[in-house]
Coordinates of C-alpha atoms in Angstrom, one line a residue:
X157 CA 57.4 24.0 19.8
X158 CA 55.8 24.5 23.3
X159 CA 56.4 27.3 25.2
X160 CA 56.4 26.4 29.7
X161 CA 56.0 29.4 31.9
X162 CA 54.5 30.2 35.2
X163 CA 50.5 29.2 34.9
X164 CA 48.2 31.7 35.4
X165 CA 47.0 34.4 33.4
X166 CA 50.4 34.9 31.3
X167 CA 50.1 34.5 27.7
X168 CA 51.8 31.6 26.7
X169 CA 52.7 30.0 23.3
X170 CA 52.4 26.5 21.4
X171 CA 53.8 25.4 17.9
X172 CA 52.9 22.4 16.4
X173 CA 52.3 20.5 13.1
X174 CA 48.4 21.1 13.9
X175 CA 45.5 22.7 15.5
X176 CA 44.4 19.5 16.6
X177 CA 47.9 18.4 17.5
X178 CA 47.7 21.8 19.2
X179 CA 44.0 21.4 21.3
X180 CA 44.8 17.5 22.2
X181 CA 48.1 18.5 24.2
X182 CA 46.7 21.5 25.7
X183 CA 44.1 19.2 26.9
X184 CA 46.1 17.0 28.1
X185 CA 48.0 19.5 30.1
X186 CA 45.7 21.3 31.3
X187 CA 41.9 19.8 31.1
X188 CA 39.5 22.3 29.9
X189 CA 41.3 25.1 31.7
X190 CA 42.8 26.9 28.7
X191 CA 41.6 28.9 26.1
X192 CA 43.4 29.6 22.6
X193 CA 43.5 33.2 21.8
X194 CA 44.6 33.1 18.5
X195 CA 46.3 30.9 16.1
X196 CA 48.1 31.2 12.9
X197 CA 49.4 28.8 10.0
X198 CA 52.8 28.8 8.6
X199 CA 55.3 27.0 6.6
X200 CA 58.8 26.0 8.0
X201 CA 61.8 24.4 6.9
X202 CA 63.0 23.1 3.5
X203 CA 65.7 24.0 1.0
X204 CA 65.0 27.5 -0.4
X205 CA 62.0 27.5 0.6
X206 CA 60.8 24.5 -1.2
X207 CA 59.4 21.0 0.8
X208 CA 58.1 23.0 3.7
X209 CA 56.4 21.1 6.5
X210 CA 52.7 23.4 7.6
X211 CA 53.4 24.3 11.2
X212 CA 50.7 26.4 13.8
X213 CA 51.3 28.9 16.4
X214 CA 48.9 29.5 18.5
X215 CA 48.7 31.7 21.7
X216 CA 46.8 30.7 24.8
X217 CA 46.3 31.6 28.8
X218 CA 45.3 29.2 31.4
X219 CA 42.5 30.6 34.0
X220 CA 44.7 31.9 37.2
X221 CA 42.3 29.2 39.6
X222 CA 44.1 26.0 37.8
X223 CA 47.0 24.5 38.9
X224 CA 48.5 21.9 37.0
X225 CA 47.6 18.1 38.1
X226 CA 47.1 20.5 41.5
X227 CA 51.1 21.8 42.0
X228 CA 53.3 23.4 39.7
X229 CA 56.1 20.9 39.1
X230 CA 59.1 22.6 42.1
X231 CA 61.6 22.9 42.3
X232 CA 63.0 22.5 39.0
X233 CA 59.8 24.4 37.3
X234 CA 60.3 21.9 34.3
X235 CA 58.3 19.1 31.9
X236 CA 59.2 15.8 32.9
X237 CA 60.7 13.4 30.6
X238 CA 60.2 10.0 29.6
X239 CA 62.8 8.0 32.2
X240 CA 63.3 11.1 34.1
X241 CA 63.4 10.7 37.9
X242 CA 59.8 12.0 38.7
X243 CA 60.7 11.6 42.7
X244 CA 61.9 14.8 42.6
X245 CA 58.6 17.1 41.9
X246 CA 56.3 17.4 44.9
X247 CA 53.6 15.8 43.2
X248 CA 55.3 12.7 41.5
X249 CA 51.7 10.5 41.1
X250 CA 50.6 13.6 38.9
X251 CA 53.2 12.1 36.3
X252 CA 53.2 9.1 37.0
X253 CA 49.6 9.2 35.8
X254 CA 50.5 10.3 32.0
X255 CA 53.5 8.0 31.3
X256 CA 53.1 9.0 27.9
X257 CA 53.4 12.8 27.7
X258 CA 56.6 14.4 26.0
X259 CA 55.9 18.0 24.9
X260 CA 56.5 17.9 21.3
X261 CA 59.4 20.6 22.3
X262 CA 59.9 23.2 24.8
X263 CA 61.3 26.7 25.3
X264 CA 62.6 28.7 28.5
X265 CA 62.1 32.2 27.0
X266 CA 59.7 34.3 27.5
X267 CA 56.9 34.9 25.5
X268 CA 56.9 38.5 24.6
X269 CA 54.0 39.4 22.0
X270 CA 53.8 43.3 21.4
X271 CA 50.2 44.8 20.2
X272 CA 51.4 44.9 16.4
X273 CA 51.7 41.2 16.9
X274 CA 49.0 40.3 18.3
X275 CA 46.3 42.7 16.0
X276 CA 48.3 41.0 13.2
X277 CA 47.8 37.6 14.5
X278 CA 44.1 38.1 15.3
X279 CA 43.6 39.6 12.0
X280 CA 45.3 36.8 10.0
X281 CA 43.3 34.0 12.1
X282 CA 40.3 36.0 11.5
X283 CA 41.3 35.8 7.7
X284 CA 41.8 31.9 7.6
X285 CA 38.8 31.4 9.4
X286 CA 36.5 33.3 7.2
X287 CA 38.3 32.0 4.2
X288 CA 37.6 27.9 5.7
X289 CA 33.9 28.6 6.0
X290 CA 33.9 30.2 2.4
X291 CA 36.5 27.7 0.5
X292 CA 37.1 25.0 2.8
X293 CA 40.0 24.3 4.6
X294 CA 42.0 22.8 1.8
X295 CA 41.8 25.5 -0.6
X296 CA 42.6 27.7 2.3
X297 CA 45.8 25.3 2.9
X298 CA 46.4 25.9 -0.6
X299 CA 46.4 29.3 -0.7
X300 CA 48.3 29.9 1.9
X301 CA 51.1 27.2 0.9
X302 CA 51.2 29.1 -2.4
X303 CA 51.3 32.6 -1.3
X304 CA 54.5 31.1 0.8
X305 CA 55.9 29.4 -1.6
X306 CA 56.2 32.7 -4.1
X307 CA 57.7 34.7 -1.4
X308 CA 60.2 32.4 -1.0
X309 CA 60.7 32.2 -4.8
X310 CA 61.1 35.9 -5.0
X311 CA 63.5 35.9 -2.2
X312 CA 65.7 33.3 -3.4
X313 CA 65.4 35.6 -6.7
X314 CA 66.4 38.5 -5.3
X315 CA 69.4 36.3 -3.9
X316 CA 70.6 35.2 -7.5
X317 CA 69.8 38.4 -8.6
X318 CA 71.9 40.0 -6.5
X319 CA 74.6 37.3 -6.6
X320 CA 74.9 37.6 -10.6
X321 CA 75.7 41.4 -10.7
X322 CA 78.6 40.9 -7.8
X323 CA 79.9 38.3 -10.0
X324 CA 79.5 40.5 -13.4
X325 CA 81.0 43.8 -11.2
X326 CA 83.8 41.7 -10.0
X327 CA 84.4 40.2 -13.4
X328 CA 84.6 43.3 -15.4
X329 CA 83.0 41.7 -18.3
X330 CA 79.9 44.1 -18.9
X331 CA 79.1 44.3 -22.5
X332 CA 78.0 47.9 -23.6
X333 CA 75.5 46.7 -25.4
X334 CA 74.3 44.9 -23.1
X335 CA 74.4 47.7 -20.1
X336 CA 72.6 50.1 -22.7
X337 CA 69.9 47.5 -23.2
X338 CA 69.6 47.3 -19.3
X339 CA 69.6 50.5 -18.9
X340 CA 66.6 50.8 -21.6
X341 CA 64.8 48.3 -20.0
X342 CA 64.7 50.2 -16.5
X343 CA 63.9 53.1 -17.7
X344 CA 60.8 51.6 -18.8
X345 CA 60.0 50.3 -15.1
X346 CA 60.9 46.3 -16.3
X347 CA 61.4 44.4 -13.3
X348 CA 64.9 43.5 -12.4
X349 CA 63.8 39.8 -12.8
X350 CA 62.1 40.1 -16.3
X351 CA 65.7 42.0 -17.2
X352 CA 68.2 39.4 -15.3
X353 CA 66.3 36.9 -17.7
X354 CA 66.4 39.4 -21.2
X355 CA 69.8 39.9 -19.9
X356 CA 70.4 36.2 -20.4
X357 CA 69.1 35.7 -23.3
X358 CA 71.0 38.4 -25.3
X359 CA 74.6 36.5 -23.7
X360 CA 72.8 32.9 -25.0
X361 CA 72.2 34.3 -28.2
X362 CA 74.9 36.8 -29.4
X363 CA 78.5 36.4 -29.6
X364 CA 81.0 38.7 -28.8
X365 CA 81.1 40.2 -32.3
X366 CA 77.7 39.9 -32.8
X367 CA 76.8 42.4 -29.7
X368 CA 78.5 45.0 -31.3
X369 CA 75.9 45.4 -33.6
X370 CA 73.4 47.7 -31.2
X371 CA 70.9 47.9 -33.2
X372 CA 70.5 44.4 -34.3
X373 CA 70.5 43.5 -30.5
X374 CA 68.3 46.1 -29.8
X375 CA 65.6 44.4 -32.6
X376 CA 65.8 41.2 -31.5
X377 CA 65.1 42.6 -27.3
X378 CA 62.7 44.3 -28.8
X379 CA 61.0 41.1 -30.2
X380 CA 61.4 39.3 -27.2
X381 CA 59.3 41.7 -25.1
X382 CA 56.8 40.9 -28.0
X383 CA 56.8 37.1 -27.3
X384 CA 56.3 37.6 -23.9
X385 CA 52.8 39.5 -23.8
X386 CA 50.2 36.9 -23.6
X387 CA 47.0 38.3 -25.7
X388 CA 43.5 36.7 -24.7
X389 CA 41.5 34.8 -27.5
X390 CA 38.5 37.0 -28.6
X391 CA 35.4 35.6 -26.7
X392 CA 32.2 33.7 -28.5
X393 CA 29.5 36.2 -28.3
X394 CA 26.9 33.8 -26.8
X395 CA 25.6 30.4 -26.0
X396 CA 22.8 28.6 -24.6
X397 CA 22.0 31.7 -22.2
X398 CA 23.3 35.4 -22.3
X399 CA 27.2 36.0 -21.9
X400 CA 28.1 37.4 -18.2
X401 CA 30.8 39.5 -18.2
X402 CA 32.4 40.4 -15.0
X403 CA 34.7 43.2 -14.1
X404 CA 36.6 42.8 -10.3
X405 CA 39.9 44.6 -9.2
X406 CA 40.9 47.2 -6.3
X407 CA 39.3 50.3 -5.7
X408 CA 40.0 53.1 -8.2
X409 CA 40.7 51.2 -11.2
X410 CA 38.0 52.2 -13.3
X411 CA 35.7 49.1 -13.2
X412 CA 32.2 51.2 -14.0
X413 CA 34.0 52.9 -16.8
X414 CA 35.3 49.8 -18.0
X415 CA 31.7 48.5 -18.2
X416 CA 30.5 51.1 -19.8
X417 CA 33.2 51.6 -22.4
X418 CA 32.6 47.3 -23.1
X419 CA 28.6 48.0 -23.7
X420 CA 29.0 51.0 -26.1
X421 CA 32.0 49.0 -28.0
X422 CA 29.8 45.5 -28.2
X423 CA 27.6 48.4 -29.8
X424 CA 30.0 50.2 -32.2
X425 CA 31.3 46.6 -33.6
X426 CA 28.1 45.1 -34.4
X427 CA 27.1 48.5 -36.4
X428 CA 30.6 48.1 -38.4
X429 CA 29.8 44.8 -39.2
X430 CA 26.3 45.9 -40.3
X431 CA 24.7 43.0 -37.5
X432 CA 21.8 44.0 -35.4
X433 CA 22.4 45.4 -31.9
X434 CA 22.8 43.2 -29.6
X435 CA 20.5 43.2 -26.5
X436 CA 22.4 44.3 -23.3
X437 CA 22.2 44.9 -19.9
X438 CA 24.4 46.5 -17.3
X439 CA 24.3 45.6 -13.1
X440 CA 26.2 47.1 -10.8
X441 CA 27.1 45.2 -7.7
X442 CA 29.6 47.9 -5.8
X443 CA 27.1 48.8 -2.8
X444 CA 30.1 50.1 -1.0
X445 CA 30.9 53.4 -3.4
X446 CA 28.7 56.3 -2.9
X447 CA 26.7 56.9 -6.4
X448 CA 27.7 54.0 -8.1
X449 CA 24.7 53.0 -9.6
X450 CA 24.0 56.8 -10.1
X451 CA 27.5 56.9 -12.7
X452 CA 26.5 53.6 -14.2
X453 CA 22.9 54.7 -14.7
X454 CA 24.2 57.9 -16.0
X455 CA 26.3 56.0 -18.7
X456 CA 23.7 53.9 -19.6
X457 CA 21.4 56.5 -20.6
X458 CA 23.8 57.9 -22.6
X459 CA 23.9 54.5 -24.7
X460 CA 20.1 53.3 -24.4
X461 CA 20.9 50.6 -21.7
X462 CA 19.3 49.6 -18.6
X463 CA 21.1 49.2 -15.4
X464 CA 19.8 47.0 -12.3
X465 CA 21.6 46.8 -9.0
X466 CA 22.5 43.4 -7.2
X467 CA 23.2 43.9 -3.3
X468 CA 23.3 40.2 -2.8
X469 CA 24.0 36.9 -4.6
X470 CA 20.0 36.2 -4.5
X471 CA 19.4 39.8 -6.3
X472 CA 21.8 38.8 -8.6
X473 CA 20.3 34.9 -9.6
X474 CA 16.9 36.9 -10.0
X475 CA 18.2 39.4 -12.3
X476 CA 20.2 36.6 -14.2
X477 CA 17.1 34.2 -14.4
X478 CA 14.9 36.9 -15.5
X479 CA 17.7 38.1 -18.4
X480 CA 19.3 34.5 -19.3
X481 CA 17.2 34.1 -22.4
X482 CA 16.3 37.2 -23.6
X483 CA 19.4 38.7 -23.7
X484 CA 23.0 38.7 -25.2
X485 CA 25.4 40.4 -22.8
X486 CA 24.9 40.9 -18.9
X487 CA 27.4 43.2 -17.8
X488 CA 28.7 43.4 -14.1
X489 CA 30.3 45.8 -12.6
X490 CA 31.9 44.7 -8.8
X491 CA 32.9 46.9 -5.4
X492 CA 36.6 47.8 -5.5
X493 CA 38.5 46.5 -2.5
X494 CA 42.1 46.7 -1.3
X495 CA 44.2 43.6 -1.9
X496 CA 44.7 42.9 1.2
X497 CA 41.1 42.6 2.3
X498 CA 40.4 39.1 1.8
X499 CA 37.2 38.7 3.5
X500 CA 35.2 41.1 0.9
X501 CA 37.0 39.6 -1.4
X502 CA 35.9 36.3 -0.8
X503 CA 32.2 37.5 -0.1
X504 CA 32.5 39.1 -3.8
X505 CA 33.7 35.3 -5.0
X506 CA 30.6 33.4 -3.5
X507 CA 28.3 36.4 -4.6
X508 CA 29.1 35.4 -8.4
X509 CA 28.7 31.4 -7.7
X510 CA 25.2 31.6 -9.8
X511 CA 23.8 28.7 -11.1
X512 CA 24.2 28.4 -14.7
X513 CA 25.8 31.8 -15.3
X514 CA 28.8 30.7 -16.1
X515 CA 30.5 34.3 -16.3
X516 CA 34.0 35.4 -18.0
X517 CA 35.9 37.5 -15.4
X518 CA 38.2 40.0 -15.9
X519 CA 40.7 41.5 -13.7
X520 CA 41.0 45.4 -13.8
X521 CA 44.3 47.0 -13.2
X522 CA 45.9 50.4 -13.6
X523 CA 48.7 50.6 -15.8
X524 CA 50.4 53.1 -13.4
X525 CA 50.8 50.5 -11.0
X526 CA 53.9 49.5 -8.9
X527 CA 55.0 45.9 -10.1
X528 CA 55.6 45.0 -6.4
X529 CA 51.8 45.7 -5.9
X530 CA 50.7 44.5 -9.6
X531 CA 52.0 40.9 -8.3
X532 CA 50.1 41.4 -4.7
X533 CA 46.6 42.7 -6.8
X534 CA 46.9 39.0 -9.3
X535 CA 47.8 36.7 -6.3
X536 CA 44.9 38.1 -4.2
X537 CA 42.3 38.3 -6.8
X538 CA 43.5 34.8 -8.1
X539 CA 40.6 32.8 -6.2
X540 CA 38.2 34.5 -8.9
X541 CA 40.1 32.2 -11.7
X542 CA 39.5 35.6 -14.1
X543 CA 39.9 34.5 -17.8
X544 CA 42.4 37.8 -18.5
X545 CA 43.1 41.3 -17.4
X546 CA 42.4 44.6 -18.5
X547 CA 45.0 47.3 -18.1
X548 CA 43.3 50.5 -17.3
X549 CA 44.1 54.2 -17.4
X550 CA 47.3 53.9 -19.8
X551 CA 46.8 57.8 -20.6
X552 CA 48.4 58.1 -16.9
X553 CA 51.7 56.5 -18.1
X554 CA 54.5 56.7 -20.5
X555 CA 56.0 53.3 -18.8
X556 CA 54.6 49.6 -19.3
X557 CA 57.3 47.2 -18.4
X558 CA 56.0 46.9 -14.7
X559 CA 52.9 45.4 -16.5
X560 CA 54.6 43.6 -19.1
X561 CA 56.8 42.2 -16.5
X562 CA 54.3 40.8 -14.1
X563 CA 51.7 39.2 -16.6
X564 CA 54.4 37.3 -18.3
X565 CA 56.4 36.4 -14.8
X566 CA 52.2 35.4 -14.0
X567 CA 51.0 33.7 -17.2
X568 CA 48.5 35.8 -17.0
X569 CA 46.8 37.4 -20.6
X570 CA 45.9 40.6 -21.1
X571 CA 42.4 41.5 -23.4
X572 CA 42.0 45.1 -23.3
X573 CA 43.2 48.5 -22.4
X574 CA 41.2 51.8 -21.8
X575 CA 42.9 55.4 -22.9
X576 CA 42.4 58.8 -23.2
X577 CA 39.3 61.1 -21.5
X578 CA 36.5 59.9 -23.9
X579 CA 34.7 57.5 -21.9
X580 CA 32.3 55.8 -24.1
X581 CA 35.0 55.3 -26.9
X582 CA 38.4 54.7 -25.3
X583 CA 38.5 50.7 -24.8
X584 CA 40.7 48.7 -27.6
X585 CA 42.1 45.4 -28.1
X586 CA 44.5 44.8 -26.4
X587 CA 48.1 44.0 -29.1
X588 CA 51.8 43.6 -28.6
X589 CA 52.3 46.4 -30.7
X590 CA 50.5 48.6 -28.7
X591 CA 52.5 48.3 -26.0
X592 CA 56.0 47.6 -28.3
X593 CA 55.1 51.2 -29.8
X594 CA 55.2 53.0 -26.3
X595 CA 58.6 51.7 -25.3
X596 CA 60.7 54.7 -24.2
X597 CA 64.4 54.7 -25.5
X598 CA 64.4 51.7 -27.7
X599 CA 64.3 52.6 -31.8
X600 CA 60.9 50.9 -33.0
X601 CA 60.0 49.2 -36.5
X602 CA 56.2 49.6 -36.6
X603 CA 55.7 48.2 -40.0
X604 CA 57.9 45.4 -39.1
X605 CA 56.0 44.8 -35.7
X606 CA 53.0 45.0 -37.7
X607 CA 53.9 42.3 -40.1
X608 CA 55.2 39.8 -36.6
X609 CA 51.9 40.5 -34.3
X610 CA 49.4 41.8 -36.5
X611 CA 47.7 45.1 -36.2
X612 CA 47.1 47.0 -33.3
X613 CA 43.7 48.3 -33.5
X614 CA 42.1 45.0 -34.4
X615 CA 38.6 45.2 -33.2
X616 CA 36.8 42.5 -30.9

């Protein structure tokens, strides 16, 4: 779409299917008179979201000395046509000149861009800039197509979501047991997706008759939520070169202590399986926390490990090079950033793009999380390809289902969890029974869960 007003220093604004598009009809307009300020990508049209055609906006201004082919077009003040009677304008030649142009559409109303708009715009072109130097421009395409596509998806969601408990309300056919189930299931922060979905199931599986039986029902939810928690498969300890282990999330997650709780329990299982200790050490790569490497240090002292620190991804081949056949475990602890800053992040990715190293990422989160920011944290930090996450800090909650919800709704697989105040002795396997046994409300069999996923403290 192509926005015509008065030339001169307004801002002005172009849509188009692409920048190119974009740059060859601005030149063609204009010459080399214009200048883009900013630009951004989206996706429009489709059904629900999906078949969307990429479309850019982009905001320009045209130097106040130009005018265009010499005369603004008068007296109409509007693009000619193809056939249109060009006798009309006072400079007819000028058209007659380009008997190909047709603006690709064209708009009368003002362009009114307020400062949110255009920080936000700036910012976002800034983003996809940065992120086509780093990635490329397709995976930056990508990226952006997907992050799209699952708004959409939650949107159109929300809209069934919404849609089946009008027609349930209106209907008058909620079961009891089915509402108390519901009602269990929010109170243990489940999104109202992953419960639309449980909901579902129970009215696919059970009769009439058969949901009066609660605690039956209750069993088989229970069950369910099992099924749905995706455990990682325990790692080899090493191959040709030492095992890299990397820990990334947001800031405040508990990365360091992560780390450090990972080196001592690599310690405590080889001594419980009576094997030698294996050789270890720690880096620490988060240059952006004061006394970072001074806590890290301080926890590898406590355990007899050395800690090195990598401010760069040469610092971090040497250290690698120099460890690679020597030792078994590298350990590397990361900077936290928010989710939404996406160049750090991705100058964190290409910091860990070592030859040969080959590392197994993890993604920290807390368990206290919001699920709404639990699915922003995985879809940002997805670019990393981490092999599964660890759920941090689950002392700080009595509630799981926002977790539960958003790995599964993900396919993402959880590995580990960290508890309790005892920092060198407080990282554990991660089970579905040990998040089964936590559920608030619902009446749980541990024995029985026991004998369906195994046992919760299984050690690595």
């Amino acid at each position: 779409m192509y926005k015509t007003e008065k030339l001169g220093s307004t801002q002005m604004e172009i849509e188009g299917p692409s920048l190119e598009w974009i740059k060859n009809r601005l030149q063609r307009e204009y010459g080399d008179m214009y200048q883009i300020l900013n630009y951004k990508t989206t996706l429009k049209g489709g059904l629900f979201g999906f078949f969307q055609k990429e479309i850019v906006n982009a905001n320009y201004v045209v130097e106040d000395s130009f005018k265009r082919y010499n005369s603004v077009p008068d007296p109409l003040k509007k693009m000619p046509y193809p056939g249109a009677d060009v006798s009309q304008f006072q400079h007819p030649q000028a058209y007659a000149q380009k008997p190909d142009y047709m603006p690709y559409m064209t708009r009368e109303a003002s362009v009114k861009v307020g400062m949110q708009d255009l920080q936000q715009n700036s910012f976002t072109a800034k983003r996809d800039e940065f992120l086509k130097q780093t990635l490329g421009s397709g995976n930056v395409t990508s990226m952006l197509q997907v992050a799209q596509l699952t708004k959409q998806i939650e949107k159109l969601d929300e809209k069934i979501d919404s849609i089946s408990q009008a027609q349930a309300a209106s209907q008058g056919d909620e079961n009891a047991t089915i509402q108390k189930i519901n009602d269990l299931l929010s109170q243990n922060e489940f999104t109202q997706n992953y419960i639309r979905k449980m909901d579902e199931k129970i009215r696919k599986e059970f009769n009439l008759e058969e949901l009066e039986d609660f605690d039956g029902v209750q069993d088989s939810v229970i069950d369910w939520i099992g099924e749905s928690i995706s455990i990682a498969p325990k790692f080899n300890s090493k191959g040709k070169f030492a095992h890299v282990i990397v820990v990334v999330g947001p800031t405040g997650v508990g990365k360091t202590t992560t780390i450090a709780r990972m080196a001592a329990k690599l310690r405590k299982v080889a001594q419980s399986k009576k094997l030698p200790a294996p050789a270890i050490k720690m880096i620490t790569m988060d240059t952006w926390r004061v006394g970072a490497f001074e806590q890290l240090k301080h926890y590898g002292d406590a355990i007899e490990i050395d800690v090195d620190k990598a401010e760069s991804a040469d610092d971090l081949k040497s250290l690698f090079d120099s460890y690679k056949n020597s030792i078994d475990f590298v350990l590397i602890d990361t900077s936290g950033y928010s989710p939404n800053d996406y160049e750090n992040i991705a100058k964190m990715r290409s910091m860990l793009d070592v030859k040969g190293m080959q590392p197994d990422i993890y993604l920290a989160v807390a368990a206290s999380t919001k699920a709404s920011d639990l699915e922003k944290i995985i879809r940002n930090y997805e670019s990393f390809d981490f092999r599964s996450v660890i759920v941090t800090k689950c002392d700080e909650t009595s509630a799981y289902g926002n977790v539960i919800s958003i790995l599964s709704e993900k396919n993402k697989q959880v590995s580990m969890i960290t508890d309790g105040q005892q920092v060198l002795h407080s990282l554990k396997r991660a089970s579905p029974v040990l998040f089964l046994r936590q559920l608030i409300g619902f009446q749980v069999n541990k024995d029985k869960l026991v004998k369906k996923f195994g046992s919760e403290n299984e050690e690595d």
